[in-house]
């Protein structure tokens, strides 16, 4: 009897080459249904419809297709078990040896904030997870594939082993399959918990529902932040960094990913890409070292913004991570090759830019589409001993109309623009955070100091003479007037901070005395 491969996939990438190899090279009979069967027939492959195999038609508008003993008996039967084999013979059930299933695109469906409850529910797969779990449970006899990126690896294993996958391969595929269904169920639970249609959603006790996030393993990293630490990267297949395409360069490291996240969050302040929920209104570039931006700028085009961001601090930029919010062209590419960098992320790279950057073979280039960012959700998750903390991302749009002038002198229009730019940047700097900026360019960044005036000293010293006529932003309020007085000594003309200190009056009085303007935002942006 020819071995049987059951194929039922929503994501049809790589489907036909896999099916061709299974059928032509290894003699598998192809069993399928719906759109998958249609795709295989159109490719000229012989395929047995599931309804013919089971003798039962699809019912309930396709909701029931594969939930049948001829499917699950064939998957779950233990080969060599006399009672199981007797049942197969008695009920005329053929064993199924390979199961290729990926699930209805629930995450992609609910990424649309306007999706209705009914549409989302119809995109919850039932038969698919059931087949995946059956095959994964019986991995001693059945191989289960749940993602297109497994296909070539599986075929290579068949080539190496003469057509029969080894036990270790089936076992690893089973682990990946259970991770796949766990992540799928977690995505459904998370979405339903957040919907107003859920009974009790306005009840505070609803918050007691457990926070769930099961993500499949994407990559085992070489090490963690340091060589003695083990590390792994778990990510949804198409959301967030899981949707990034690495175009060239060395394997990503833990520190690369942490820095890329910081750089991307900062550059998104100015929009990202030409589509998505927040398209770029002006070109922006960010250079990050150790999760803190060391150079940020806007400009007339990607190359101009990049040049200005690097000029902000070329010493710190060496070995840094760059994020750009527009397509990388040839001019920007040449600028990127002017110094050693670890990674570059952008929504797109022009072909001529790819050719130029290919000379830097180790430079990691990541193309991250706006759609992948939009599909990532808005939770910020950090681990603590024995648990996780989950909060909203601090990515609310800046609202200058809500700010108040606290001083006698009102900021000029150019100062307001600089204050807005500095405020967009300072919330991406580790607290205590101070940013000095002017004309859409960072001039000095003070990060992570245990007192605010210490961060101010670092930022102002980095800016040097360029601080004269510039502005200063602080992520938290000024507890004393020392930061304002230090800023004035360096030629700062305007400052912006949340306000809220019992001693705000001291800092306001110092500004009035020294001729500075002060804006209060009413919103703090600590980052730890």
CSV table of N, CA, C and O in Angstrom, one decimal, residues 203-315:
chain,number,residue,atom,x,y,z
A,203,UNK,N,-16.1,44.3,34.1
A,203,UNK,CA,-15.9,43.9,35.5
A,203,UNK,C,-14.4,43.8,35.8
A,203,UNK,O,-13.7,43.2,35.1
A,204,UNK,N,-14.0,44.5,36.9
A,204,UNK,CA,-12.6,44.4,37.3
A,204,UNK,C,-12.1,43.0,37.4
A,204,UNK,O,-10.9,42.7,37.2
A,205,UNK,N,-13.0,42.1,37.8
A,205,UNK,CA,-12.5,40.7,38.0
A,205,UNK,C,-12.1,40.1,36.7
A,205,UNK,O,-11.3,39.1,36.7
A,206,UNK,N,-12.5,40.6,35.6
A,206,UNK,CA,-12.1,40.1,34.3
A,206,UNK,C,-10.6,40.2,34.1
A,206,UNK,O,-9.9,39.4,33.4
A,207,UNK,N,-10.0,41.1,34.8
A,207,UNK,CA,-8.5,41.3,34.7
A,207,UNK,C,-7.8,40.1,35.4
A,207,UNK,O,-6.6,40.0,35.2
A,208,UNK,N,-8.5,39.3,36.2
A,208,UNK,CA,-7.9,38.2,36.9
A,208,UNK,C,-7.7,37.0,35.9
A,208,UNK,O,-7.0,36.0,36.3
A,209,UNK,N,-8.3,37.1,34.7
A,209,UNK,CA,-8.0,36.0,33.8
A,209,UNK,C,-6.5,35.9,33.5
A,209,UNK,O,-5.8,36.9,33.4
A,210,UNK,N,-6.0,34.7,33.4
A,210,UNK,CA,-4.5,34.6,33.2
A,210,UNK,C,-4.1,35.2,31.9
A,210,UNK,O,-4.7,35.1,30.9
A,211,UNK,N,-2.9,35.9,32.0
A,211,UNK,CA,-2.3,36.4,30.8
A,211,UNK,C,-1.6,35.2,30.1
A,211,UNK,O,-0.8,34.5,30.6
A,212,UNK,N,-2.0,35.0,28.8
A,212,UNK,CA,-1.4,33.9,28.1
A,212,UNK,C,-0.6,34.4,26.8
A,212,UNK,O,-1.1,35.3,26.1
A,213,UNK,N,0.5,33.8,26.6
A,213,UNK,CA,1.2,34.1,25.4
A,213,UNK,C,2.1,32.9,25.1
A,213,UNK,O,3.1,32.7,25.8
A,214,UNK,N,1.7,32.0,24.2
A,214,UNK,CA,2.5,30.9,23.8
A,214,UNK,C,3.0,31.1,22.4
A,214,UNK,O,2.2,31.2,21.5
A,215,UNK,N,4.3,31.3,22.3
A,215,UNK,CA,4.9,31.6,21.0
A,215,UNK,C,5.8,30.4,20.6
A,215,UNK,O,6.5,29.9,21.4
A,216,UNK,N,5.8,30.1,19.3
A,216,UNK,CA,6.6,29.0,18.8
A,216,UNK,C,8.1,29.5,18.8
A,216,UNK,O,8.4,30.6,18.6
A,217,UNK,N,9.0,28.5,18.9
A,217,UNK,CA,10.4,28.7,18.9
A,217,UNK,C,10.8,29.1,17.4
A,217,UNK,O,10.5,28.4,16.5
A,218,UNK,N,11.4,30.3,17.3
A,218,UNK,CA,11.9,30.7,16.0
A,218,UNK,C,13.3,30.3,15.8
A,218,UNK,O,13.7,29.9,14.7
A,219,UNK,N,14.1,30.5,16.8
A,219,UNK,CA,15.6,30.3,16.6
A,219,UNK,C,16.3,30.1,18.0
A,219,UNK,O,15.9,30.9,18.9
A,220,UNK,N,17.2,29.2,18.0
A,220,UNK,CA,18.0,29.1,19.2
A,220,UNK,C,19.2,30.0,18.9
A,220,UNK,O,19.9,29.8,18.0
A,221,UNK,N,19.4,31.0,19.8
A,221,UNK,CA,20.5,32.0,19.6
A,221,UNK,C,21.8,31.4,20.1
A,221,UNK,O,21.9,30.6,21.0
A,222,UNK,N,22.9,32.0,19.6
A,222,UNK,CA,24.2,31.5,19.9
A,222,UNK,C,24.4,31.6,21.4
A,222,UNK,O,25.0,30.7,22.1
A,223,UNK,N,24.0,32.7,22.0
A,223,UNK,CA,24.0,32.9,23.5
A,223,UNK,C,23.2,34.1,23.8
A,223,UNK,O,22.6,34.8,22.9
A,224,UNK,N,23.1,34.4,25.1
A,224,UNK,CA,22.3,35.5,25.5
A,224,UNK,C,23.0,36.8,25.5
A,224,UNK,O,23.8,37.1,24.6
A,225,UNK,N,22.8,37.7,26.5
A,225,UNK,CA,23.5,39.0,26.5
A,225,UNK,C,25.0,38.7,26.6
A,225,UNK,O,25.8,39.6,26.2
A,226,UNK,N,25.4,37.6,27.2
A,226,UNK,CA,26.8,37.3,27.4
A,226,UNK,C,27.0,35.8,27.0
A,226,UNK,O,26.0,35.0,27.0
A,227,UNK,N,28.2,35.4,26.6
A,227,UNK,CA,28.5,34.1,26.1
A,227,UNK,C,28.1,33.0,27.1
A,227,UNK,O,27.9,31.8,26.6
A,228,UNK,N,28.1,33.2,28.4
A,228,UNK,CA,27.8,32.1,29.3
A,228,UNK,C,26.3,31.9,29.5
A,228,UNK,O,25.9,31.0,30.3
A,229,UNK,N,25.4,32.7,28.8
A,229,UNK,CA,24.0,32.6,29.0
A,229,UNK,C,23.4,32.0,27.8
A,229,UNK,O,23.6,32.4,26.6
A,230,UNK,N,22.5,30.9,28.0
A,230,UNK,CA,21.8,30.3,26.9
A,230,UNK,C,20.6,31.2,26.5
A,230,UNK,O,20.1,32.0,27.4
A,231,UNK,N,20.2,31.2,25.2
A,231,UNK,CA,19.1,32.1,24.8
A,231,UNK,C,18.4,31.5,23.6
A,231,UNK,O,19.0,30.8,22.8
A,232,UNK,N,17.1,31.7,23.6
A,232,UNK,CA,16.2,31.3,22.5
A,232,UNK,C,15.3,32.5,22.1
A,232,UNK,O,15.0,33.3,22.9
A,233,UNK,N,14.8,32.5,20.9
A,233,UNK,CA,13.9,33.5,20.4
A,233,UNK,C,12.6,32.8,20.0
A,233,UNK,O,12.6,32.0,19.1
A,234,UNK,N,11.5,33.3,20.7
A,234,UNK,CA,10.2,32.8,20.4
A,234,UNK,C,9.4,33.9,19.7
A,234,UNK,O,9.4,35.0,20.2
A,235,UNK,N,8.7,33.6,18.6
A,235,UNK,CA,8.1,34.6,17.9
A,235,UNK,C,7.0,34.1,17.0
A,235,UNK,O,7.1,33.0,16.5
A,236,UNK,N,5.9,34.9,16.9
A,236,UNK,CA,4.8,34.5,15.9
A,236,UNK,C,5.4,34.6,14.5
A,236,UNK,O,6.3,35.4,14.2
A,237,UNK,N,4.9,33.8,13.6
A,237,UNK,CA,5.5,33.6,12.3
A,237,UNK,C,5.5,34.9,11.5
A,237,UNK,O,6.5,35.2,10.8
A,238,UNK,N,4.5,35.7,11.5
A,238,UNK,CA,4.4,36.9,10.6
A,238,UNK,C,4.2,38.2,11.4
A,238,UNK,O,4.1,39.2,10.7
A,239,UNK,N,4.2,38.2,12.7
A,239,UNK,CA,3.9,39.4,13.4
A,239,UNK,C,5.2,39.9,14.1
A,239,UNK,O,6.1,39.1,14.5
A,240,UNK,N,5.4,41.2,14.1
A,240,UNK,CA,6.5,41.8,14.7
A,240,UNK,C,7.8,41.4,14.0
A,240,UNK,O,7.9,41.2,12.8
A,241,UNK,N,8.8,41.1,14.8
A,241,UNK,CA,10.1,40.7,14.3
A,241,UNK,C,10.0,39.3,13.6
A,241,UNK,O,10.9,39.0,12.8
A,242,UNK,N,9.0,38.5,14.0
A,242,UNK,CA,8.8,37.3,13.3
A,242,UNK,C,8.5,37.5,11.8
A,242,UNK,O,8.6,36.5,11.0
A,243,UNK,N,8.0,38.7,11.4
A,243,UNK,CA,7.7,38.9,10.0
A,243,UNK,C,8.9,39.6,9.3
A,243,UNK,O,8.8,39.9,8.1
A,244,UNK,N,10.0,39.8,10.0
A,244,UNK,CA,11.2,40.4,9.3
A,244,UNK,C,11.8,39.4,8.4
A,244,UNK,O,11.9,38.2,8.7
A,245,UNK,N,12.3,40.0,7.3
A,245,UNK,CA,13.1,39.1,6.4
A,245,UNK,C,14.6,39.6,6.5
A,245,UNK,O,14.9,40.7,6.2
A,246,UNK,N,15.4,38.6,6.8
A,246,UNK,CA,16.9,39.0,6.9
A,246,UNK,C,17.5,38.8,5.5
A,246,UNK,O,17.5,37.6,5.0
A,247,UNK,N,17.9,39.8,4.9
A,247,UNK,CA,18.4,39.8,3.5
A,247,UNK,C,19.8,39.4,3.4
A,247,UNK,O,20.3,38.9,2.4
A,248,UNK,N,20.6,39.7,4.4
A,248,UNK,CA,22.0,39.3,4.4
A,248,UNK,C,22.6,39.4,5.8
A,248,UNK,O,21.9,39.8,6.7
A,249,UNK,N,23.8,38.9,6.0
A,249,UNK,CA,24.5,39.1,7.3
A,249,UNK,C,24.6,37.9,8.1
A,249,UNK,O,24.0,36.9,7.9
A,250,UNK,N,25.3,38.1,9.2
A,250,UNK,CA,25.4,37.0,10.2
A,250,UNK,C,24.1,36.7,10.9
A,250,UNK,O,23.2,37.5,10.9
A,251,UNK,N,24.1,35.6,11.7
A,251,UNK,CA,22.9,35.3,12.5
A,251,UNK,C,22.7,36.3,13.5
A,251,UNK,O,23.6,36.9,14.1
A,252,UNK,N,21.4,36.6,13.8
A,252,UNK,CA,21.1,37.6,14.8
A,252,UNK,C,21.4,37.1,16.2
A,252,UNK,O,21.2,35.9,16.5
A,253,UNK,N,21.8,38.0,17.0
A,253,UNK,CA,22.1,37.7,18.4
A,253,UNK,C,21.1,38.3,19.3
A,253,UNK,O,20.2,39.1,18.9
A,254,UNK,N,21.1,37.9,20.6
A,254,UNK,CA,20.2,38.5,21.6
A,254,UNK,C,20.3,40.0,21.7
A,254,UNK,O,19.3,40.7,21.7
A,255,UNK,N,21.6,40.5,21.8
A,255,UNK,CA,21.8,41.9,21.9
A,255,UNK,C,21.3,42.6,20.6
A,255,UNK,O,20.8,43.8,20.7
A,256,UNK,N,21.5,42.0,19.4
A,256,UNK,CA,21.0,42.6,18.2
A,256,UNK,C,19.5,42.8,18.3
A,256,UNK,O,19.0,43.9,17.9
A,257,UNK,N,18.8,41.8,18.7
A,257,UNK,CA,17.3,41.9,18.8
A,257,UNK,C,16.9,43.0,19.8
A,257,UNK,O,15.9,43.7,19.5
A,258,UNK,N,17.5,43.0,20.9
A,258,UNK,CA,17.2,44.0,21.9
A,258,UNK,C,17.4,45.4,21.4
A,258,UNK,O,16.6,46.3,21.5
A,259,UNK,N,18.5,45.6,20.7
A,259,UNK,CA,18.9,46.9,20.1
A,259,UNK,C,18.0,47.3,18.9
A,259,UNK,O,17.6,48.4,18.8
A,260,UNK,N,17.7,46.3,18.1
A,260,UNK,CA,16.7,46.5,17.0
A,260,UNK,C,15.4,47.0,17.5
A,260,UNK,O,14.7,47.8,16.9
A,261,UNK,N,14.9,46.3,18.6
A,261,UNK,CA,13.6,46.7,19.1
A,261,UNK,C,13.6,48.2,19.6
A,261,UNK,O,12.7,48.9,19.4
A,262,UNK,N,14.7,48.6,20.3
A,262,UNK,CA,14.8,50.0,20.7
A,262,UNK,C,14.9,50.9,19.6
A,262,UNK,O,14.3,52.0,19.6
A,263,UNK,N,15.7,50.6,18.6
A,263,UNK,CA,15.8,51.5,17.4
A,263,UNK,C,14.5,51.6,16.6
A,263,UNK,O,14.1,52.7,16.2
A,264,UNK,N,13.8,50.5,16.5
A,264,UNK,CA,12.5,50.5,15.7
A,264,UNK,C,11.5,51.4,16.5
A,264,UNK,O,10.8,52.2,15.9
A,265,UNK,N,11.4,51.1,17.8
A,265,UNK,CA,10.4,51.9,18.6
A,265,UNK,C,10.7,53.4,18.5
A,265,UNK,O,9.7,54.2,18.4
A,266,UNK,N,11.9,53.8,18.4
A,266,UNK,CA,12.3,55.2,18.3
A,266,UNK,C,11.9,55.8,17.0
A,266,UNK,O,11.3,56.8,16.8
A,267,UNK,N,12.3,55.1,15.9
A,267,UNK,CA,12.1,55.6,14.6
A,267,UNK,C,10.6,55.7,14.2
A,267,UNK,O,10.2,56.5,13.4
A,268,UNK,N,9.8,54.8,14.8
A,268,UNK,CA,8.4,54.8,14.6
A,268,UNK,C,7.7,56.0,15.1
A,268,UNK,O,6.5,56.3,14.8
A,269,UNK,N,8.4,56.8,16.0
A,269,UNK,CA,7.8,58.1,16.4
A,269,UNK,C,7.5,59.0,15.2
A,269,UNK,O,6.7,59.9,15.3
A,270,UNK,N,8.2,58.8,14.1
A,270,UNK,CA,8.1,59.7,13.0
A,270,UNK,C,7.4,59.0,11.8
A,270,UNK,O,7.5,59.4,10.7
A,271,UNK,N,6.6,57.9,12.1
A,271,UNK,CA,6.0,57.2,11.1
A,271,UNK,C,6.9,56.1,10.5
A,271,UNK,O,8.1,56.2,10.7
A,272,UNK,N,6.3,55.1,9.8
A,272,UNK,CA,7.2,54.0,9.3
A,272,UNK,C,6.6,53.5,8.0
A,272,UNK,O,5.4,53.1,8.0
A,273,UNK,N,7.4,53.5,7.0
A,273,UNK,CA,7.0,53.0,5.7
A,273,UNK,C,6.0,53.9,5.0
A,273,UNK,O,5.6,54.9,5.5
A,274,UNK,N,5.5,53.4,3.8
A,274,UNK,CA,4.5,54.1,3.0
A,274,UNK,C,3.1,53.7,3.3
A,274,UNK,O,2.2,54.2,2.7
A,275,UNK,N,2.9,52.6,4.1
A,275,UNK,CA,1.6,52.1,4.3
A,275,UNK,C,1.5,51.8,5.8
A,275,UNK,O,2.2,52.3,6.6
A,276,UNK,N,0.5,50.9,6.1
A,276,UNK,CA,0.3,50.6,7.5
A,276,UNK,C,-0.5,51.6,8.3
A,276,UNK,O,-1.0,52.6,7.7
A,277,UNK,N,-0.6,51.4,9.6
A,277,UNK,CA,-1.4,52.3,10.4
A,277,UNK,C,-0.8,53.7,10.7
A,277,UNK,O,-1.5,54.6,11.1
A,278,UNK,N,0.5,53.8,10.5
A,278,UNK,CA,1.2,55.1,10.8
A,278,UNK,C,2.3,55.3,9.8
A,278,UNK,O,3.5,55.2,10.1
A,279,UNK,N,2.0,55.7,8.5
A,279,UNK,CA,3.0,55.9,7.5
A,279,UNK,C,3.9,57.1,7.8
A,279,UNK,O,3.5,58.0,8.5
A,280,UNK,N,5.1,57.0,7.3
A,280,UNK,CA,6.1,58.1,7.6
A,280,UNK,C,5.7,59.4,6.9
A,280,UNK,O,5.3,59.4,5.7
A,281,UNK,N,5.7,60.5,7.7
A,281,UNK,CA,5.5,61.8,7.1
A,281,UNK,C,6.7,62.5,6.7
A,281,UNK,O,6.7,63.4,5.9
A,282,UNK,N,7.9,62.1,7.3
A,282,UNK,CA,9.2,62.6,7.0
A,282,UNK,C,10.2,61.6,7.3
A,282,UNK,O,10.1,60.8,8.2
A,283,UNK,N,11.3,61.6,6.5
A,283,UNK,CA,12.4,60.6,6.7
A,283,UNK,C,13.0,60.8,8.1
A,283,UNK,O,13.3,61.9,8.5
A,284,UNK,N,13.3,59.7,8.7
A,284,UNK,CA,13.9,59.7,10.0
A,284,UNK,C,14.9,58.6,10.1
A,284,UNK,O,14.7,57.5,9.5
A,285,UNK,N,15.9,58.8,10.9
A,285,UNK,CA,17.0,57.7,11.1
A,285,UNK,C,17.3,57.7,12.6
A,285,UNK,O,17.4,58.7,13.3
A,286,UNK,N,17.6,56.5,13.1
A,286,UNK,CA,18.0,56.3,14.5
A,286,UNK,C,19.2,55.4,14.6
A,286,UNK,O,19.2,54.4,13.9
A,287,UNK,N,20.1,55.8,15.4
A,287,UNK,CA,21.3,54.9,15.7
A,287,UNK,C,21.2,54.6,17.2
A,287,UNK,O,21.1,55.5,18.0
A,288,UNK,N,21.3,53.3,17.5
A,288,UNK,CA,21.2,52.8,18.9
A,288,UNK,C,22.4,52.1,19.3
A,288,UNK,O,23.0,51.3,18.5
A,289,UNK,N,22.8,52.3,20.6
A,289,UNK,CA,23.9,51.4,21.2
A,289,UNK,C,23.4,51.0,22.6
A,289,UNK,O,22.9,51.9,23.4
A,290,UNK,N,23.4,49.8,22.9
A,290,UNK,CA,23.0,49.2,24.2
A,290,UNK,C,21.6,49.8,24.5
A,290,UNK,O,21.4,50.2,25.7
A,291,UNK,N,20.7,49.7,23.6
A,291,UNK,CA,19.2,50.0,23.7
A,291,UNK,C,19.0,51.5,23.9
A,291,UNK,O,17.8,51.9,24.0
A,292,UNK,N,20.0,52.4,23.9
A,292,UNK,CA,19.7,53.8,24.0
A,292,UNK,C,20.1,54.5,22.6
A,292,UNK,O,21.1,54.2,22.0
A,293,UNK,N,19.2,55.4,22.2
A,293,UNK,CA,19.6,56.1,21.0
A,293,UNK,C,20.7,57.0,21.2
A,293,UNK,O,20.8,57.8,22.2
A,294,UNK,N,21.7,57.0,20.3
A,294,UNK,CA,22.9,57.9,20.4
A,294,UNK,C,22.9,58.9,19.3
A,294,UNK,O,23.6,60.0,19.4
A,295,UNK,N,22.1,58.7,18.3
A,295,UNK,CA,21.9,59.7,17.2
A,295,UNK,C,20.5,59.5,16.6
A,295,UNK,O,20.2,58.4,16.1
A,296,UNK,N,19.8,60.6,16.5
A,296,UNK,CA,18.4,60.6,15.9
A,296,UNK,C,18.3,61.9,15.1
A,296,UNK,O,18.6,63.0,15.6
A,297,UNK,N,17.7,61.8,13.9
A,297,UNK,CA,17.5,62.9,13.1
A,297,UNK,C,16.4,62.7,12.1
A,297,UNK,O,16.1,61.6,11.7
A,298,UNK,N,15.8,63.8,11.7
A,298,UNK,CA,14.9,63.8,10.5
A,298,UNK,C,15.6,64.6,9.4
A,298,UNK,O,16.5,65.3,9.6
A,299,UNK,N,15.1,64.4,8.2
A,299,UNK,CA,15.8,65.0,7.1
A,299,UNK,C,15.0,64.9,5.8
A,299,UNK,O,13.9,64.3,5.8
A,300,UNK,N,15.4,65.6,4.8
A,300,UNK,CA,14.8,65.5,3.5
A,300,UNK,C,15.3,64.3,2.7
A,300,UNK,O,16.1,64.4,1.8
A,301,UNK,N,14.7,63.2,3.0
A,301,UNK,CA,15.1,61.9,2.4
A,301,UNK,C,15.9,61.0,3.4
A,301,UNK,O,16.5,61.5,4.3
A,302,UNK,N,15.8,59.8,3.1
A,302,UNK,CA,16.5,58.8,4.0
A,302,UNK,C,17.9,59.0,4.2
A,302,UNK,O,18.5,59.0,5.3
A,303,UNK,N,18.6,59.3,3.1
A,303,UNK,CA,20.1,59.5,3.2
A,303,UNK,C,20.4,60.7,4.0
A,303,UNK,O,21.4,60.7,4.8
A,304,UNK,N,19.7,61.8,3.8
A,304,UNK,CA,20.0,63.0,4.6
A,304,UNK,C,19.7,62.8,6.1
A,304,UNK,O,20.5,63.2,6.9
A,305,UNK,N,18.6,62.1,6.4
A,305,UNK,CA,18.3,61.8,7.8
A,305,UNK,C,19.4,60.9,8.4
A,305,UNK,O,19.8,61.2,9.6
A,306,UNK,N,19.8,59.9,7.7
A,306,UNK,CA,20.9,59.0,8.2
A,306,UNK,C,22.2,59.8,8.4
A,306,UNK,O,22.8,59.6,9.5
A,307,UNK,N,22.6,60.6,7.5
A,307,UNK,CA,23.8,61.4,7.7
A,307,UNK,C,23.8,62.3,8.9
A,307,UNK,O,24.7,62.3,9.7
A,308,UNK,N,22.6,62.9,9.1
A,308,UNK,CA,22.5,63.8,10.3
A,308,UNK,C,22.5,62.9,11.6
A,308,UNK,O,23.0,63.4,12.6
A,309,UNK,N,21.8,61.8,11.6
A,309,UNK,CA,21.8,60.9,12.8
A,309,UNK,C,23.2,60.4,13.1
A,309,UNK,O,23.6,60.4,14.3
A,310,UNK,N,24.0,60.0,12.1
A,310,UNK,CA,25.3,59.6,12.4
A,310,UNK,C,26.2,60.8,12.9
A,310,UNK,O,27.0,60.6,13.8
A,311,UNK,N,26.0,61.9,12.3
A,311,UNK,CA,26.8,63.1,12.7
A,311,UNK,C,26.5,63.5,14.1
A,311,UNK,O,27.3,64.2,14.8
A,312,UNK,N,25.4,63.1,14.6
A,312,UNK,CA,25.0,63.5,16.0
A,312,UNK,C,26.0,62.9,17.0
A,312,UNK,O,26.3,63.5,18.1
A,313,UNK,N,26.6,61.7,16.7
A,313,UNK,CA,27.6,61.1,17.6
A,313,UNK,C,28.2,59.9,16.8
A,313,UNK,O,27.9,58.8,17.1
A,314,UNK,N,29.2,60.3,16.0
A,314,UNK,CA,29.8,59.2,15.2
A,314,UNK,C,30.7,58.3,16.0
A,314,UNK,O,30.9,57.1,15.7
A,315,UNK,N,31.2,58.8,17.1
A,315,UNK,CA,32.0,57.9,18.0
A,315,UNK,C,31.1,56.8,18.6
A,315,UNK,O,31.4,55.6,18.5
